[in-house]
mmCIF file of N, CA and C in Angstrom:
data_model
loop_
_atom_site.group_PDB
_atom_site.id
_atom_site.type_symbol
_atom_site.label_atom_id
_atom_site.label_comp_id
_atom_site.label_asym_id
_atom_site.label_seq_id
_atom_site.Cartn_x
_atom_site.Cartn_y
_atom_site.Cartn_z
ATOM 1 N N UNK W 7 0.845 -1.170 0.000
ATOM 2 C CA UNK W 7 0.000 0.000 0.000
ATOM 3 C C UNK W 7 0.900 1.245 0.000
ATOM 4 N N UNK W 8 0.578 2.176 -0.870
ATOM 5 C CA UNK W 8 1.361 3.393 -0.988
ATOM 6 C C UNK W 8 0.797 4.477 -0.067
ATOM 7 N N UNK W 9 1.658 5.071 0.731
ATOM 8 C CA UNK W 9 1.243 6.150 1.617
ATOM 9 C C UNK W 9 2.148 7.343 1.329
ATOM 10 N N UNK W 10 1.571 8.507 1.278
ATOM 11 C CA UNK W 10 2.367 9.705 1.033
ATOM 12 C C UNK W 10 2.350 10.120 -0.422
ATOM 13 N N UNK W 11 3.416 10.783 -0.838
ATOM 14 C CA UNK W 11 3.486 11.278 -2.204
ATOM 15 C C UNK W 11 4.936 11.309 -2.651
ATOM 16 N N UNK W 12 5.136 11.516 -3.970
ATOM 17 C CA UNK W 12 6.465 11.597 -4.554
ATOM 18 C C UNK W 12 6.701 12.996 -5.082
ATOM 19 N N UNK W 13 7.921 13.457 -5.005
ATOM 20 C CA UNK W 13 8.316 14.713 -5.618
ATOM 21 C C UNK W 13 9.445 14.390 -6.597
ATOM 22 N N UNK W 14 9.190 14.654 -7.873
ATOM 23 C CA UNK W 14 10.205 14.424 -8.895
ATOM 24 C C UNK W 14 10.985 15.721 -9.063
ATOM 25 N N UNK W 15 12.274 15.656 -8.826
ATOM 26 C CA UNK W 15 13.088 16.864 -8.894
ATOM 27 C C UNK W 15 13.889 16.970 -10.189
ATOM 28 N N UNK W 16 14.046 15.872 -10.899
ATOM 29 C CA UNK W 16 14.805 15.897 -12.157
ATOM 30 C C UNK W 16 13.829 15.834 -13.333
ATOM 31 N N UNK W 17 13.052 16.889 -13.482
ATOM 32 C CA UNK W 17 12.010 16.949 -14.506
ATOM 33 C C UNK W 17 12.667 17.095 -15.879
ATOM 34 N N UNK W 18 12.393 16.137 -16.799
ATOM 35 C CA UNK W 18 12.940 16.294 -18.150
ATOM 36 C C UNK W 18 12.203 17.432 -18.863
ATOM 37 N N UNK W 19 12.943 18.342 -19.444
ATOM 38 C CA UNK W 19 12.342 19.506 -20.107
ATOM 39 C C UNK W 19 12.722 19.509 -21.579
ATOM 40 N N UNK W 20 11.767 19.858 -22.449
ATOM 41 C CA UNK W 20 12.080 19.933 -23.879
ATOM 42 C C UNK W 20 12.966 21.143 -24.185
ATOM 43 N N UNK W 21 13.581 21.111 -25.340
ATOM 44 C CA UNK W 21 14.408 22.224 -25.779
ATOM 45 C C UNK W 21 13.555 23.481 -25.949
ATOM 46 N N UNK W 22 14.075 24.650 -25.588
ATOM 47 C CA UNK W 22 13.324 25.900 -25.751
ATOM 48 C C UNK W 22 12.835 26.131 -27.183
ATOM 49 N N UNK W 23 13.605 25.705 -28.181
ATOM 50 C CA UNK W 23 13.188 25.891 -29.576
ATOM 51 C C UNK W 23 11.906 25.125 -29.872
ATOM 52 N N UNK W 24 11.753 23.928 -29.294
ATOM 53 C CA UNK W 24 10.529 23.150 -29.503
ATOM 54 C C UNK W 24 9.339 23.837 -28.849
ATOM 55 N N UNK W 25 9.531 24.349 -27.641
ATOM 56 C CA UNK W 25 8.453 25.070 -26.950
ATOM 57 C C UNK W 25 8.042 26.283 -27.775
ATOM 58 N N UNK W 26 9.021 27.002 -28.303
ATOM 59 C CA UNK W 26 8.735 28.179 -29.133
ATOM 60 C C UNK W 26 7.945 27.798 -30.380
ATOM 61 N N UNK W 27 8.354 26.713 -31.026
ATOM 62 C CA UNK W 27 7.658 26.273 -32.242
ATOM 63 C C UNK W 27 6.221 25.855 -31.927
ATOM 64 N N UNK W 28 6.036 25.101 -30.861
ATOM 65 C CA UNK W 28 4.688 24.651 -30.492
ATOM 66 C C UNK W 28 3.814 25.804 -30.009
ATOM 67 N N UNK W 29 4.424 26.878 -29.512
ATOM 68 C CA UNK W 29 3.636 28.011 -29.018
ATOM 69 C C UNK W 29 2.868 28.704 -30.151
ATOM 70 N N UNK W 30 3.274 28.447 -31.381
ATOM 71 C CA UNK W 30 2.578 29.042 -32.519
ATOM 72 C C UNK W 30 1.396 28.193 -32.981
ATOM 73 N N UNK W 31 1.194 27.042 -32.350
ATOM 74 C CA UNK W 31 0.089 26.137 -32.711
ATOM 75 C C UNK W 31 -1.044 26.261 -31.700
ATOM 76 N N UNK W 32 -2.247 25.933 -32.147
ATOM 77 C CA UNK W 32 -3.379 25.889 -31.214
ATOM 78 C C UNK W 32 -3.328 24.574 -30.433
ATOM 79 N N UNK W 33 -3.661 24.628 -29.159
ATOM 80 C CA UNK W 33 -3.588 23.425 -28.327
ATOM 81 C C UNK W 33 -4.497 22.316 -28.842
ATOM 82 N N UNK W 34 -5.656 22.686 -29.418
ATOM 83 C CA UNK W 34 -6.560 21.651 -29.936
ATOM 84 C C UNK W 34 -5.931 20.928 -31.131
ATOM 85 N N UNK W 35 -5.142 21.631 -31.948
ATOM 86 C CA UNK W 35 -4.466 20.991 -33.078
ATOM 87 C C UNK W 35 -3.375 20.039 -32.592
ATOM 88 N N UNK W 36 -2.625 20.454 -31.573
ATOM 89 C CA UNK W 36 -1.597 19.581 -31.003
ATOM 90 C C UNK W 36 -2.246 18.339 -30.421
ATOM 91 N N UNK W 37 -3.358 18.508 -29.724
ATOM 92 C CA UNK W 37 -4.080 17.382 -29.150
ATOM 93 C C UNK W 37 -4.526 16.399 -30.231
ATOM 94 N N UNK W 38 -5.060 16.929 -31.343
ATOM 95 C CA UNK W 38 -5.509 16.056 -32.431
ATOM 96 C C UNK W 38 -4.356 15.246 -33.009
ATOM 97 N N UNK W 39 -3.213 15.887 -33.217
ATOM 98 C CA UNK W 39 -2.054 15.202 -33.786
ATOM 99 C C UNK W 39 -1.567 14.096 -32.848
ATOM 100 N N UNK W 40 -1.694 14.317 -31.543
ATOM 101 C CA UNK W 40 -1.253 13.330 -30.550
ATOM 102 C C UNK W 40 -2.343 12.310 -30.215
ATOM 103 N N UNK W 41 -3.421 12.276 -31.020
ATOM 104 C CA UNK W 41 -4.547 11.363 -30.763
ATOM 105 C C UNK W 41 -5.095 11.521 -29.348
ATOM 106 N N UNK W 42 -5.144 12.777 -28.884
ATOM 107 C CA UNK W 42 -5.648 13.146 -27.561
ATOM 108 C C UNK W 42 -4.848 12.541 -26.411
ATOM 109 N N UNK W 43 -3.633 12.089 -26.688
ATOM 110 C CA UNK W 43 -2.773 11.531 -25.652
ATOM 111 C C UNK W 43 -2.354 12.643 -24.696
ATOM 112 N N UNK W 44 -2.656 12.495 -23.434
ATOM 113 C CA UNK W 44 -2.284 13.489 -22.439
ATOM 114 C C UNK W 44 -3.112 14.756 -22.486
ATOM 115 N N UNK W 45 -4.198 14.744 -23.245
ATOM 116 C CA UNK W 45 -5.042 15.930 -23.345
ATOM 117 C C UNK W 45 -5.865 16.096 -22.076
ATOM 118 N N UNK W 46 -5.910 17.316 -21.578
ATOM 119 C CA UNK W 46 -6.684 17.606 -20.380
ATOM 120 C C UNK W 46 -8.026 18.193 -20.790
ATOM 121 N N UNK W 47 -9.089 17.634 -20.260
ATOM 122 C CA UNK W 47 -10.429 18.123 -20.578
ATOM 123 C C UNK W 47 -11.016 18.860 -19.385
ATOM 124 N N UNK W 48 -11.873 19.801 -19.671
ATOM 125 C CA UNK W 48 -12.561 20.498 -18.592
ATOM 126 C C UNK W 48 -11.800 21.678 -18.028
ATOM 127 N N UNK W 49 -10.649 21.994 -18.606
ATOM 128 C CA UNK W 49 -9.902 23.145 -18.110
ATOM 129 C C UNK W 49 -10.534 24.405 -18.665
ATOM 130 N N UNK W 50 -10.716 25.379 -17.786
ATOM 131 C CA UNK W 50 -11.292 26.636 -18.231
ATOM 132 C C UNK W 50 -10.679 27.767 -17.430
ATOM 133 N N UNK W 51 -10.755 28.919 -17.995
ATOM 134 C CA UNK W 51 -10.200 30.093 -17.320
ATOM 135 C C UNK W 51 -11.041 30.446 -16.096
ATOM 136 N N UNK W 52 -10.386 30.878 -15.040
ATOM 137 C CA UNK W 52 -11.088 31.321 -13.844
ATOM 138 C C UNK W 52 -11.663 32.712 -14.087
ATOM 139 N N UNK W 53 -10.972 33.504 -14.882
ATOM 140 C CA UNK W 53 -11.447 34.837 -15.239
ATOM 141 C C UNK W 53 -11.102 35.079 -16.707
ATOM 142 N N UNK W 54 -11.766 36.000 -17.319
ATOM 143 C CA UNK W 54 -11.539 36.340 -18.723
ATOM 144 C C UNK W 54 -11.282 37.831 -18.848
ATOM 145 N N UNK W 55 -10.562 38.311 -19.800
ATOM 146 C CA UNK W 55 -9.854 37.519 -20.816
ATOM 147 C C UNK W 55 -8.532 36.992 -20.270
ATOM 148 N N UNK W 56 -8.074 35.883 -20.833
ATOM 149 C CA UNK W 56 -6.801 35.287 -20.454
ATOM 150 C C UNK W 56 -5.931 35.216 -21.702
ATOM 151 N N UNK W 57 -4.740 35.747 -21.618
ATOM 152 C CA UNK W 57 -3.815 35.690 -22.743
ATOM 153 C C UNK W 57 -3.289 34.265 -22.906
ATOM 154 N N UNK W 58 -3.087 33.827 -24.137
ATOM 155 C CA UNK W 58 -2.512 32.484 -24.349
ATOM 156 C C UNK W 58 -1.097 32.422 -23.775
ATOM 157 N N UNK W 59 -0.730 31.251 -23.267
ATOM 158 C CA UNK W 59 0.627 31.032 -22.774
ATOM 159 C C UNK W 59 1.132 29.703 -23.316
ATOM 160 N N UNK W 60 2.421 29.541 -23.349
ATOM 161 C CA UNK W 60 3.049 28.272 -23.731
ATOM 162 C C UNK W 60 4.274 28.096 -22.864
ATOM 163 N N UNK W 61 4.525 26.883 -22.463
ATOM 164 C CA UNK W 61 5.694 26.599 -21.651
ATOM 165 C C UNK W 61 5.790 25.131 -21.358
ATOM 166 N N UNK W 62 6.800 24.769 -20.625
ATOM 167 C CA UNK W 62 7.001 23.381 -20.223
ATOM 168 C C UNK W 62 6.126 23.113 -19.003
ATOM 169 N N UNK W 63 5.365 22.028 -19.033
ATOM 170 C CA UNK W 63 4.436 21.732 -17.940
ATOM 171 C C UNK W 63 5.143 21.067 -16.768
ATOM 172 N N UNK W 64 4.902 21.600 -15.593
ATOM 173 C CA UNK W 64 5.259 20.940 -14.340
ATOM 174 C C UNK W 64 3.924 20.543 -13.735
ATOM 175 N N UNK W 65 3.651 19.245 -13.707
ATOM 176 C CA UNK W 65 2.342 18.779 -13.271
ATOM 177 C C UNK W 65 2.354 18.429 -11.788
ATOM 178 N N UNK W 66 1.247 18.758 -11.127
ATOM 179 C CA UNK W 66 1.089 18.491 -9.700
ATOM 180 C C UNK W 66 -0.277 17.846 -9.510
ATOM 181 N N UNK W 67 -0.288 16.644 -8.932
ATOM 182 C CA UNK W 67 -1.536 15.952 -8.636
ATOM 183 C C UNK W 67 -1.684 15.922 -7.120
ATOM 184 N N UNK W 68 -2.812 16.449 -6.638
ATOM 185 C CA UNK W 68 -2.929 16.634 -5.196
ATOM 186 C C UNK W 68 -4.171 15.958 -4.622
ATOM 187 N N UNK W 69 -4.112 15.607 -3.355
ATOM 188 C CA UNK W 69 -5.313 15.144 -2.660
ATOM 189 C C UNK W 69 -6.160 16.359 -2.268
ATOM 190 N N UNK W 70 -7.366 16.122 -1.826
ATOM 191 C CA UNK W 70 -8.259 17.209 -1.416
ATOM 192 C C UNK W 70 -7.571 18.094 -0.379
ATOM 193 N N UNK W 71 -7.553 19.392 -0.675
ATOM 194 C CA UNK W 71 -6.983 20.352 0.260
ATOM 195 C C UNK W 71 -5.474 20.311 0.377
ATOM 196 N N UNK W 72 -4.783 19.679 -0.576
ATOM 197 C CA UNK W 72 -3.338 19.492 -0.472
ATOM 198 C C UNK W 72 -2.525 20.664 -0.983
ATOM 199 N N UNK W 73 -2.790 21.847 -0.479
ATOM 200 C CA UNK W 73 -2.097 23.040 -0.956
ATOM 201 C C UNK W 73 -0.589 22.960 -0.739
ATOM 202 N N UNK W 74 -0.146 22.243 0.285
ATOM 203 C CA UNK W 74 1.301 22.111 0.516
ATOM 204 C C UNK W 74 1.978 21.347 -0.611
ATOM 205 N N UNK W 75 1.266 20.422 -1.236
ATOM 206 C CA UNK W 75 1.825 19.698 -2.370
ATOM 207 C C UNK W 75 1.988 20.647 -3.562
ATOM 208 N N UNK W 76 1.051 21.578 -3.723
ATOM 209 C CA UNK W 76 1.183 22.594 -4.776
ATOM 210 C C UNK W 76 2.450 23.409 -4.538
ATOM 211 N N UNK W 77 2.721 23.759 -3.301
ATOM 212 C CA UNK W 77 3.929 24.521 -2.984
ATOM 213 C C UNK W 77 5.191 23.750 -3.361
ATOM 214 N N UNK W 78 5.180 22.434 -3.171
ATOM 215 C CA UNK W 78 6.327 21.617 -3.581
ATOM 216 C C UNK W 78 6.494 21.655 -5.099
ATOM 217 N N UNK W 79 5.379 21.634 -5.822
ATOM 218 C CA UNK W 79 5.439 21.741 -7.273
ATOM 219 C C UNK W 79 6.011 23.069 -7.720
ATOM 220 N N UNK W 80 5.605 24.129 -7.057
ATOM 221 C CA UNK W 80 6.118 25.457 -7.378
ATOM 222 C C UNK W 80 7.637 25.504 -7.186
ATOM 223 N N UNK W 81 8.122 24.843 -6.150
ATOM 224 C CA UNK W 81 9.566 24.820 -5.892
ATOM 225 C C UNK W 81 10.337 24.126 -7.008
ATOM 226 N N UNK W 82 9.687 23.216 -7.755
ATOM 227 C CA UNK W 82 10.360 22.498 -8.839
ATOM 228 C C UNK W 82 10.379 23.312 -10.131
ATOM 229 N N UNK W 83 9.563 24.348 -10.209
ATOM 230 C CA UNK W 83 9.429 25.123 -11.445
ATOM 231 C C UNK W 83 10.655 25.983 -11.709
ATOM 232 N N UNK W 84 10.929 26.146 -12.998
ATOM 233 C CA UNK W 84 11.997 27.025 -13.462
ATOM 234 C C UNK W 84 11.381 28.074 -14.375
ATOM 235 N N UNK W 85 12.159 29.081 -14.728
ATOM 236 C CA UNK W 85 11.687 30.102 -15.658
ATOM 237 C C UNK W 85 11.204 29.427 -16.938
ATOM 238 N N UNK W 86 10.025 29.819 -17.405
ATOM 239 C CA UNK W 86 9.452 29.243 -18.626
ATOM 240 C C UNK W 86 8.532 28.070 -18.376
ATOM 241 N N UNK W 87 8.473 27.565 -17.153
ATOM 242 C CA UNK W 87 7.577 26.451 -16.828
ATOM 243 C C UNK W 87 6.163 26.955 -16.559
ATOM 244 N N UNK W 88 5.185 26.084 -16.794
ATOM 245 C CA UNK W 88 3.792 26.360 -16.475
ATOM 246 C C UNK W 88 3.349 25.276 -15.496
ATOM 247 N N UNK W 89 2.849 25.676 -14.339
ATOM 248 C CA UNK W 89 2.416 24.713 -13.334
ATOM 249 C C UNK W 89 0.975 24.321 -13.631
ATOM 250 N N UNK W 90 0.741 23.003 -13.746
ATOM 251 C CA UNK W 90 -0.590 22.461 -14.029
ATOM 252 C C UNK W 90 -0.988 21.610 -12.832
ATOM 253 N N UNK W 91 -2.085 21.982 -12.170
ATOM 254 C CA UNK W 91 -2.517 21.304 -10.951
ATOM 255 C C UNK W 91 -3.779 20.486 -11.214
ATOM 256 N N UNK W 92 -3.742 19.215 -10.829
ATOM 257 C CA UNK W 92 -4.930 18.374 -10.866
ATOM 258 C C UNK W 92 -5.388 18.151 -9.431
ATOM 259 N N UNK W 93 -6.592 18.602 -9.134
ATOM 260 C CA UNK W 93 -7.165 18.399 -7.802
ATOM 261 C C UNK W 93 -8.091 17.191 -7.805
ATOM 262 N N UNK W 94 -7.912 16.300 -8.772
ATOM 263 C CA UNK W 94 -8.720 15.085 -8.879
ATOM 264 C C UNK W 94 -10.213 15.394 -8.968
ATOM 265 N N UNK W 95 -10.551 16.522 -9.569
ATOM 266 C CA UNK W 95 -11.951 16.908 -9.742
ATOM 267 C C UNK W 95 -12.557 17.645 -8.576
ATOM 268 N N UNK W 96 -11.826 17.782 -7.486
ATOM 269 C CA UNK W 96 -12.357 18.466 -6.304
ATOM 270 C C UNK W 96 -12.396 19.972 -6.555
ATOM 271 N N UNK W 97 -13.538 20.571 -6.393
ATOM 272 C CA UNK W 97 -13.682 22.026 -6.590
ATOM 273 C C UNK W 97 -14.033 22.743 -5.294
ATOM 274 N N UNK W 98 -13.899 22.064 -4.168
ATOM 275 C CA UNK W 98 -14.283 22.674 -2.894
ATOM 276 C C UNK W 98 -13.142 23.396 -2.200
ATOM 277 N N UNK W 99 -11.931 23.284 -2.743
ATOM 278 C CA UNK W 99 -10.770 23.937 -2.123
ATOM 279 C C UNK W 99 -10.132 24.869 -3.138
ATOM 280 N N UNK W 100 -9.528 25.934 -2.655
ATOM 281 C CA UNK W 100 -8.789 26.849 -3.529
ATOM 282 C C UNK W 100 -7.447 26.231 -3.866
ATOM 283 N N UNK W 101 -7.095 26.285 -5.106
ATOM 284 C CA UNK W 101 -5.808 25.739 -5.522
ATOM 285 C C UNK W 101 -4.933 26.848 -6.020
#
């Protein structure tokens, strides 16, 4: 039985040139080309308007109310990274 969580500190990051090239594409087109592999559904802006962004994803999956795990994810981020948080569908806590 697994208890606790893991923090990956050696995050593999793509070359900046690839991120730049993909930033000129629409996310839905990238998703289609990848056969929806790794596509996130249900993501929406908290407020509008939101400017488009592109970067390397640092993903954080948290238990209900696990804001401290989000902080660990933030510590792993570098310039140019985008932090993506999955609260496992829980919308009762601020993330």
